[in-house]
Amino acid sequence: MARFSTRSLSSGPAGRGTRVAGKKVLVLILAGGKGERLGVLTQERAKPALTFGGTYRLIDFALSNCMHSGLPDVWVLEEYQLHTLNDHLTNGRPWDLDRTYGGLEVLPPSPDTLTGALEDAGNADALHANRHLIRSYAPDVVVVLSADHVYTLDYAEVIRHHLKVGAAVTMVTTDLPGGEDASRFGNVQVTKGGRVKRFAYKPEEPLGGPITTEVFVYDAPALLRTLDDLRAATPAGKGLGDFGHALIPAFVKAKTAHAYTLDGYWLDVGLPGAYFRAHQDLLAGRSVRLDTPEWPVLSSSIPRMPARIAQGARVEDSLVSYGCHVQGRVIRSVLSPGVTVEAGAVVEDAVILRDATIRAGAHVRRAIVDEEAVIAARVDGGPDGVAVIGARAHIAAPVKGDTQVEPGRRWRKGSRPRTEDE
């Protein structure tokens, strides 16, 4: 289990801590969002704990980047379905973050955000709620990351750029990935010198430039001062919202915001379609290479037997994790540990999560099947859709199109998706 911290955190004797270019650095990973846009996939788990690529979790990308960047002082801010993430973090050992001084710390939810006392609370409020702990640590630089994006990046290089240009905030930007909608992200326009001259958060009319990746490097005193100023100017009971609502615009207005370009692969997998597309990219070799010797993505996992491919099985252009038992056909799909595909079953263009079972005669196509689900009928997202089957669901009748089946549900002939009113 990861260790929780409610005390005033420090970096050990004599204020020792991670330094880049002589500056003390603290990393905050925001892992508290409910991930409601992922529907049934995050109904019973925190989004950062969602499996990716068979054997990884989404938070592994941020944690691995921290380790390889030489930034071991990492705090994970949680709020939703804490146990699903803490079971994975295991004191930070897989990422070499289990240390006597510093290392991985897990911060529990703040009372205001946990109880809903603040209307429209967001990730800026999460930072403000922990300002006393940040001040106690006394960093020069604060790196703030989201825990649900697929990418690799050397944060130390971003920090050095941030210090060189003298920014109050440096936001990592990238070109809009193909198939994505710019209105889902922060849009920026920059000067030739790299200063952000215009910022729009999830605009109805996109600016047409690069987008933010939700990787931010802040001058710590400027961050804390700005959070306090925004809180003082916000009516009681109201939240500060997300970064893009007031925090980042304050720095842009002050002309102290700069951009750093990420040239490699990056994708926000916060929608079922994007999560599915990220796996297609992985199979096609367009995504991050997960096992690069110089920069592997690290994870925590329970040992299992090697995968077993039975006589007569057929596996094409797929990733099959340990513990799987394949007797049927698997085509352009990703199987997480413990998946069973019985003889006569077909899995095609699909993502199957841990310990799910595809029964004989079932055909799963363009679908995401969550953990321990049992599929005994046809599941087909159609030519453009993606069907999503919740954990432990039992599918005994066809599921078509963008249908989402709730966790634990028995789907029989005549079943239909539940509405929000039911």
Coordinates of C-alpha atoms in Angstrom, one line a residue:
M1 CA 0.0 0.0 0.0
A2 CA 1.1 3.6 -0.6
R3 CA 1.7 5.7 2.4
F4 CA -0.7 8.5 3.2
S5 CA 0.5 11.9 4.4
T6 CA -1.5 14.4 6.4
R7 CA 1.5 15.9 8.2
S8 CA 3.7 18.7 7.0
L9 CA 6.0 17.1 4.5
S10 CA 9.6 17.9 4.2
S11 CA 12.5 16.5 2.2
G12 CA 14.5 15.1 5.1
P13 CA 17.5 16.4 7.1
A14 CA 18.6 19.9 6.2
G15 CA 15.8 20.3 3.7
R16 CA 17.5 17.9 1.3
G17 CA 15.5 17.4 -1.9
T18 CA 15.6 16.8 -5.6
R19 CA 17.4 19.6 -7.6
V20 CA 17.6 20.4 -11.2
A21 CA 20.0 23.2 -12.3
G22 CA 20.4 24.0 -8.6
K23 CA 16.6 24.4 -8.0
K24 CA 14.6 22.3 -5.6
V25 CA 11.8 20.4 -7.4
L26 CA 8.6 18.9 -6.2
V27 CA 6.3 16.8 -8.5
L28 CA 2.5 16.7 -8.0
I29 CA 0.5 14.1 -9.9
L30 CA -3.2 14.8 -9.9
A31 CA -5.0 11.5 -9.7
G32 CA -8.3 12.5 -8.3
G33 CA -10.7 13.0 -11.2
K34 CA -13.7 10.7 -11.5
G35 CA -13.1 10.3 -15.3
E36 CA -16.8 10.4 -15.9
R37 CA -16.3 10.7 -19.7
L38 CA -15.0 7.1 -19.7
G39 CA -18.4 5.9 -18.5
V40 CA -18.5 2.4 -17.1
L41 CA -14.7 2.0 -17.2
T42 CA -14.3 4.4 -14.3
Q43 CA -17.5 3.7 -12.5
E44 CA -15.7 1.5 -10.0
R45 CA -12.0 2.7 -10.4
A46 CA -9.9 5.8 -10.5
K47 CA -9.1 6.7 -14.1
P48 CA -5.3 6.6 -13.5
A49 CA -5.7 2.9 -12.4
L50 CA -7.2 1.9 -15.7
T51 CA -5.2 -0.8 -17.5
F52 CA -3.3 0.2 -20.7
G53 CA -1.4 -2.0 -23.1
G54 CA -2.3 -5.2 -21.3
T55 CA 0.0 -5.0 -18.3
Y56 CA 0.3 -1.3 -17.5
R57 CA -1.8 1.3 -15.8
L58 CA -2.3 4.9 -17.0
I59 CA -0.5 6.4 -14.1
D60 CA 2.6 4.4 -15.0
F61 CA 3.5 6.9 -17.7
A62 CA 3.8 9.9 -15.3
L63 CA 5.6 7.8 -12.6
S64 CA 8.0 6.3 -15.1
N65 CA 8.8 9.7 -16.6
C66 CA 9.5 11.0 -13.1
M67 CA 11.9 8.2 -12.4
H68 CA 13.8 8.5 -15.7
S69 CA 13.9 12.3 -15.4
G70 CA 15.7 12.0 -12.0
L71 CA 12.7 13.4 -10.0
P72 CA 12.1 11.1 -7.0
D73 CA 10.1 13.5 -4.8
V74 CA 6.6 12.8 -6.1
W75 CA 3.2 13.4 -4.4
V76 CA 0.1 11.8 -5.7
L77 CA -3.1 13.7 -5.0
E78 CA -6.1 11.4 -4.8
E79 CA -9.9 11.8 -4.3
Y80 CA -12.0 9.1 -6.1
Q81 CA -11.9 5.3 -5.5
L82 CA -8.6 5.5 -3.6
H83 CA -8.2 1.8 -3.0
T84 CA -8.1 1.0 -6.8
L85 CA -5.0 3.2 -7.2
N86 CA -3.3 2.5 -3.8
D87 CA -3.2 -1.2 -4.5
H88 CA -1.1 -0.4 -7.6
L89 CA 1.2 2.2 -6.1
T90 CA 2.9 -0.2 -3.6
N91 CA 5.0 2.6 -1.9
G92 CA 6.4 3.5 -5.2
R93 CA 8.8 0.6 -5.4
P94 CA 8.4 -0.3 -9.1
W95 CA 9.5 3.2 -10.0
D96 CA 12.3 3.4 -7.4
L97 CA 10.4 6.0 -5.4
D98 CA 10.4 4.1 -2.1
R99 CA 12.8 6.2 -0.1
T100 CA 13.6 7.0 3.5
Y101 CA 13.5 10.8 2.8
G102 CA 11.2 12.1 0.0
G103 CA 10.1 9.6 -2.6
L104 CA 6.4 8.8 -3.2
E105 CA 3.8 10.3 -0.9
V106 CA 0.0 9.9 -1.3
L107 CA -2.1 12.9 -0.2
P108 CA -5.7 12.2 0.8
P109 CA -8.6 14.2 -0.5
S110 CA -9.2 17.7 1.0
P111 CA -12.4 18.2 3.0
D112 CA -13.7 20.8 0.7
T113 CA -13.4 18.8 -2.5
L114 CA -14.4 15.5 -0.9
T115 CA -17.6 16.8 0.6
G116 CA -18.5 19.0 -2.3
A117 CA -18.4 22.1 -0.2
L118 CA -17.0 24.1 -3.1
E119 CA -19.2 24.4 -6.2
D120 CA -17.3 23.8 -9.4
A121 CA -14.2 22.7 -7.6
G122 CA -11.4 21.5 -9.9
N123 CA -7.7 20.7 -10.0
A124 CA -6.7 24.3 -9.1
D125 CA -8.6 23.8 -5.9
A126 CA -6.6 20.6 -5.3
L127 CA -3.4 22.6 -5.4
H128 CA -4.8 25.3 -3.2
A129 CA -6.0 22.8 -0.6
N130 CA -2.4 21.5 -0.3
R131 CA -0.7 24.8 -0.3
H132 CA 0.4 24.5 3.3
L133 CA 2.2 21.2 2.5
I134 CA 3.9 22.7 -0.6
R135 CA 5.1 25.7 1.5
S136 CA 6.4 23.4 4.1
Y137 CA 8.4 21.5 1.5
A138 CA 9.7 24.8 0.2
P139 CA 10.4 24.0 -3.5
D140 CA 11.7 26.4 -6.0
V141 CA 9.8 24.6 -8.8
V142 CA 6.6 22.6 -8.8
V143 CA 5.8 20.2 -11.7
V144 CA 2.1 19.4 -12.0
L145 CA 1.1 16.4 -14.0
S146 CA -2.1 14.6 -15.0
A147 CA -2.1 10.8 -14.5
D148 CA -4.1 9.7 -17.5
H149 CA -2.1 10.5 -20.6
V150 CA 0.1 8.2 -22.8
Y151 CA 3.5 9.7 -23.6
T152 CA 7.2 9.8 -22.6
L153 CA 8.9 13.1 -21.7
D154 CA 12.1 14.2 -19.8
Y155 CA 10.7 16.6 -17.3
A156 CA 14.2 17.8 -16.3
E157 CA 14.6 19.2 -19.8
V158 CA 11.4 21.1 -19.5
I159 CA 12.5 22.4 -16.1
R160 CA 15.8 23.6 -17.5
H161 CA 14.0 25.4 -20.3
H162 CA 11.6 26.9 -17.8
L163 CA 14.5 28.3 -15.7
K164 CA 16.3 29.6 -18.8
V165 CA 13.4 31.7 -20.0
G166 CA 12.4 32.9 -16.5
A167 CA 8.8 31.8 -16.8
A168 CA 6.3 31.8 -14.0
V169 CA 4.7 28.8 -15.7
T170 CA 5.8 26.6 -18.6
M171 CA 3.1 24.6 -20.3
V172 CA 4.1 21.6 -22.4
T173 CA 2.2 21.8 -25.7
T174 CA 1.8 19.5 -28.7
D175 CA 0.1 19.5 -32.1
L176 CA -3.5 18.3 -32.0
P177 CA -3.4 14.4 -32.4
G178 CA -5.3 13.1 -35.4
G179 CA -8.9 12.4 -34.8
E180 CA -9.1 14.6 -31.7
D181 CA -11.2 17.7 -31.1
A182 CA -9.3 20.8 -30.1
S183 CA -12.3 21.9 -28.0
R184 CA -11.4 19.2 -25.4
F185 CA -8.1 20.9 -24.6
G186 CA -6.5 24.1 -23.7
N187 CA -5.6 25.9 -26.9
V188 CA -2.6 28.3 -27.1
Q189 CA -0.9 30.8 -29.4
V190 CA 2.7 31.7 -28.9
T191 CA 5.1 34.4 -29.9
K192 CA 8.3 33.6 -31.9
G193 CA 10.1 33.6 -28.6
G194 CA 7.8 31.0 -27.1
R195 CA 5.8 33.2 -24.8
V196 CA 2.1 32.3 -24.6
K197 CA 0.2 35.3 -25.9
R198 CA -3.3 33.7 -26.0
F199 CA -4.9 30.9 -24.2
A200 CA -8.4 29.4 -24.5
Y201 CA -9.6 26.6 -22.3
K202 CA -11.8 24.1 -24.2
P203 CA -13.1 26.7 -26.5
E204 CA -16.2 26.2 -28.7
E205 CA -14.1 27.8 -31.5
P206 CA -10.6 26.4 -31.4
L207 CA -7.7 28.8 -31.9
G208 CA -6.0 26.6 -34.4
G209 CA -2.6 26.3 -32.7
P210 CA -1.0 23.7 -30.4
I211 CA -2.8 22.3 -27.4
T212 CA -1.7 21.8 -23.8
T213 CA -0.8 18.4 -22.5
E214 CA -1.6 19.1 -18.9
V215 CA 2.1 19.1 -18.0
F216 CA 2.9 22.3 -16.2
V217 CA 6.1 23.6 -14.6
Y218 CA 5.5 26.4 -12.1
D219 CA 7.7 28.9 -10.2
A220 CA 6.6 27.8 -6.8
P221 CA 6.3 31.2 -5.1
A222 CA 4.4 32.6 -8.1
L223 CA 2.1 29.6 -8.1
L224 CA 1.3 29.9 -4.4
R225 CA 0.9 33.6 -4.5
T226 CA -1.5 33.4 -7.5
L227 CA -3.6 30.6 -5.9
D228 CA -4.0 32.8 -2.8
D229 CA -5.0 35.8 -4.9
L230 CA -7.5 33.8 -6.9
R231 CA -9.0 32.4 -3.8
A232 CA -9.4 35.8 -2.2
A233 CA -11.1 37.1 -5.4
T234 CA -13.5 34.1 -5.6
P235 CA -16.9 34.2 -3.8
A236 CA -17.3 32.0 -0.7
G237 CA -18.5 28.5 -1.6
K238 CA -17.2 28.7 -5.2
G239 CA -14.2 26.8 -6.5
L240 CA -11.3 27.9 -8.5
G241 CA -12.2 25.3 -11.2
D242 CA -9.5 23.7 -13.3
F243 CA -6.2 25.2 -14.3
G244 CA -7.6 26.6 -17.5
H245 CA -10.4 28.5 -15.9
A246 CA -8.4 31.1 -13.9
L247 CA -5.0 30.0 -12.9
I248 CA -3.3 29.7 -16.4
P249 CA -5.1 32.8 -17.7
A250 CA -3.7 34.8 -14.8
F251 CA -0.1 34.0 -15.9
V252 CA -0.9 34.5 -19.6
K253 CA -2.4 38.0 -18.7
A254 CA 0.8 38.8 -16.7
K255 CA 2.9 37.7 -19.8
T256 CA 4.8 35.2 -17.7
A257 CA 3.6 32.0 -19.4
H258 CA 5.8 30.1 -21.8
A259 CA 5.4 27.0 -23.9
Y260 CA 7.6 23.9 -24.4
T261 CA 6.9 21.7 -27.4
L262 CA 6.6 17.9 -27.0
D263 CA 7.4 16.5 -30.4
G264 CA 6.7 12.8 -29.7
Y265 CA 3.5 10.8 -29.2
W266 CA 0.9 12.0 -26.8
L267 CA -2.7 11.1 -26.3
D268 CA -5.4 11.9 -23.7
V269 CA -7.3 8.7 -23.3
G270 CA -10.2 10.3 -21.4
L271 CA -12.9 9.0 -23.8
P272 CA -13.7 5.4 -24.7
G273 CA -12.9 6.2 -28.4
A274 CA -9.6 7.7 -27.5
Y275 CA -8.7 4.8 -25.2
F276 CA -9.6 2.4 -28.0
R277 CA -7.6 4.5 -30.5
A278 CA -4.6 4.5 -28.2
H279 CA -4.5 0.7 -28.3
Q280 CA -4.8 0.7 -32.1
D281 CA -1.8 3.1 -32.2
L282 CA 0.1 0.8 -30.0
L283 CA -0.6 -2.2 -32.2
A284 CA 0.3 -0.2 -35.3
G285 CA 3.6 1.0 -33.9
R286 CA 2.5 4.6 -33.8
S287 CA 2.5 4.9 -30.0
V288 CA 5.1 5.1 -27.3
R289 CA 7.4 2.2 -27.2
L290 CA 6.8 0.6 -23.8
D291 CA 10.0 -1.3 -23.5
T292 CA 12.7 1.1 -24.7
P293 CA 15.9 0.1 -22.8
E294 CA 16.8 3.7 -22.0
W295 CA 13.3 4.7 -21.0
P296 CA 11.0 1.7 -20.2
V297 CA 7.5 2.2 -18.8
L298 CA 7.6 0.6 -15.4
S299 CA 4.6 -0.9 -13.6
S300 CA 3.5 -3.0 -10.6
S301 CA 2.0 -6.4 -11.3
I302 CA 1.2 -9.8 -9.8
P303 CA 3.2 -12.7 -11.2
R304 CA 1.2 -15.2 -13.3
M305 CA 1.9 -18.1 -15.6
P306 CA 3.1 -17.4 -19.1
A307 CA 0.3 -17.1 -21.8
R308 CA -0.9 -20.4 -23.3
I309 CA -1.8 -20.5 -27.0
A310 CA -3.6 -23.8 -27.6
Q311 CA -3.5 -26.0 -30.7
G312 CA -5.8 -24.6 -33.3
A313 CA -5.8 -21.1 -31.9
R314 CA -5.0 -18.2 -34.2
V315 CA -3.4 -15.0 -33.1
E316 CA -2.6 -12.1 -35.5
D317 CA -1.1 -8.7 -34.9
S318 CA -2.0 -8.7 -31.2
L319 CA -0.6 -8.3 -27.7
V320 CA -1.2 -11.3 -25.4
S321 CA -0.3 -10.8 -21.8
Y322 CA 0.9 -13.4 -19.3
G323 CA -1.8 -15.7 -17.8
C324 CA -3.9 -15.7 -20.9
H325 CA -5.4 -18.9 -22.4
V326 CA -6.2 -18.6 -26.1
Q327 CA -8.0 -21.4 -27.9
G328 CA -10.0 -19.2 -30.4
R329 CA -9.0 -16.4 -32.8
V330 CA -7.5 -13.1 -31.7
I331 CA -7.0 -10.4 -34.4
R332 CA -5.5 -6.9 -33.9
S333 CA -6.4 -6.9 -30.2
V334 CA -4.8 -6.4 -26.8
L335 CA -5.4 -9.1 -24.1
S336 CA -4.6 -8.2 -20.5
P337 CA -3.5 -10.8 -18.0
G338 CA -5.7 -13.8 -17.3
V339 CA -8.0 -13.4 -20.3
T340 CA -9.6 -16.6 -21.7
V341 CA -10.7 -16.9 -25.3
E342 CA -12.4 -20.3 -25.8
A343 CA -12.3 -22.4 -28.9
G344 CA -14.8 -21.0 -31.5
A345 CA -14.6 -17.5 -30.1
V346 CA -13.4 -14.5 -32.1
V347 CA -11.8 -11.3 -30.7
E348 CA -11.2 -8.7 -33.4
D349 CA -10.0 -5.1 -33.0
A350 CA -10.8 -5.2 -29.3
V351 CA -9.3 -4.4 -25.9
I352 CA -9.9 -7.1 -23.3
L353 CA -9.0 -6.3 -19.7
R354 CA -7.9 -8.7 -16.9
D355 CA -9.6 -12.1 -16.3
A356 CA -12.4 -11.5 -18.8
T357 CA -13.8 -14.6 -20.6
I358 CA -14.9 -14.8 -24.2
R359 CA -17.1 -17.9 -24.5
A360 CA -17.2 -20.3 -27.4
G361 CA -19.3 -18.9 -30.3
A362 CA -19.0 -15.2 -29.1
H363 CA -17.6 -12.6 -31.5
V364 CA -16.2 -9.4 -30.0
R365 CA -15.4 -6.6 -32.4
R366 CA -14.5 -2.9 -31.9
A367 CA -15.1 -3.2 -28.1
I368 CA -13.6 -2.7 -24.7
V369 CA -14.4 -5.5 -22.3
D370 CA -13.6 -4.7 -18.6
E371 CA -12.2 -7.0 -15.9
E372 CA -13.9 -10.4 -15.2
A373 CA -16.7 -9.8 -17.7
V374 CA -18.1 -12.9 -19.4
I375 CA -19.1 -12.6 -23.1
A376 CA -21.3 -15.3 -24.5
A377 CA -22.8 -13.4 -27.4
R378 CA -21.8 -11.0 -30.2
V379 CA -20.5 -7.6 -29.2
D380 CA -19.9 -5.2 -32.1
G381 CA -19.2 -1.5 -31.9
G382 CA -20.0 -1.2 -35.6
P383 CA -17.9 0.5 -38.3
D384 CA -17.2 3.7 -36.3
G385 CA -18.4 3.0 -32.7
V386 CA -16.9 1.3 -29.7
A387 CA -19.0 -0.9 -27.4
V388 CA -17.9 -0.9 -23.7
I389 CA -18.7 -3.8 -21.4
G390 CA -18.4 -3.1 -17.7
A391 CA -16.5 -5.2 -15.1
R392 CA -18.2 -8.5 -14.2
A393 CA -21.0 -8.0 -16.7
H394 CA -22.4 -11.2 -18.3
I395 CA -23.4 -10.7 -21.9
A396 CA -25.9 -13.3 -23.1
A397 CA -27.5 -11.3 -26.0
P398 CA -26.0 -9.1 -28.7
V399 CA -24.6 -5.7 -27.9
K400 CA -24.3 -3.2 -30.8
G401 CA -22.8 0.2 -31.5
D402 CA -21.6 2.6 -28.8
T403 CA -23.6 0.8 -26.1
Q404 CA -22.2 0.8 -22.6
V405 CA -23.1 -2.0 -20.2
E406 CA -22.8 -1.3 -16.5
P407 CA -20.5 -3.3 -14.2
G408 CA -22.1 -6.5 -12.9
R409 CA -25.1 -6.3 -15.3
R410 CA -26.6 -9.4 -16.9
W411 CA -27.4 -8.5 -20.5
R412 CA -30.1 -10.7 -21.9
K413 CA -32.5 -10.5 -24.9
G414 CA -34.5 -7.3 -24.7
S415 CA -32.0 -5.5 -22.4
R416 CA -31.2 -1.9 -23.1
P417 CA -28.8 0.7 -21.7
R418 CA -29.9 2.4 -18.6
T419 CA -30.5 6.1 -18.7
E420 CA -29.3 8.6 -16.1
D421 CA -32.8 8.8 -14.7
E422 CA -33.0 5.1 -13.9

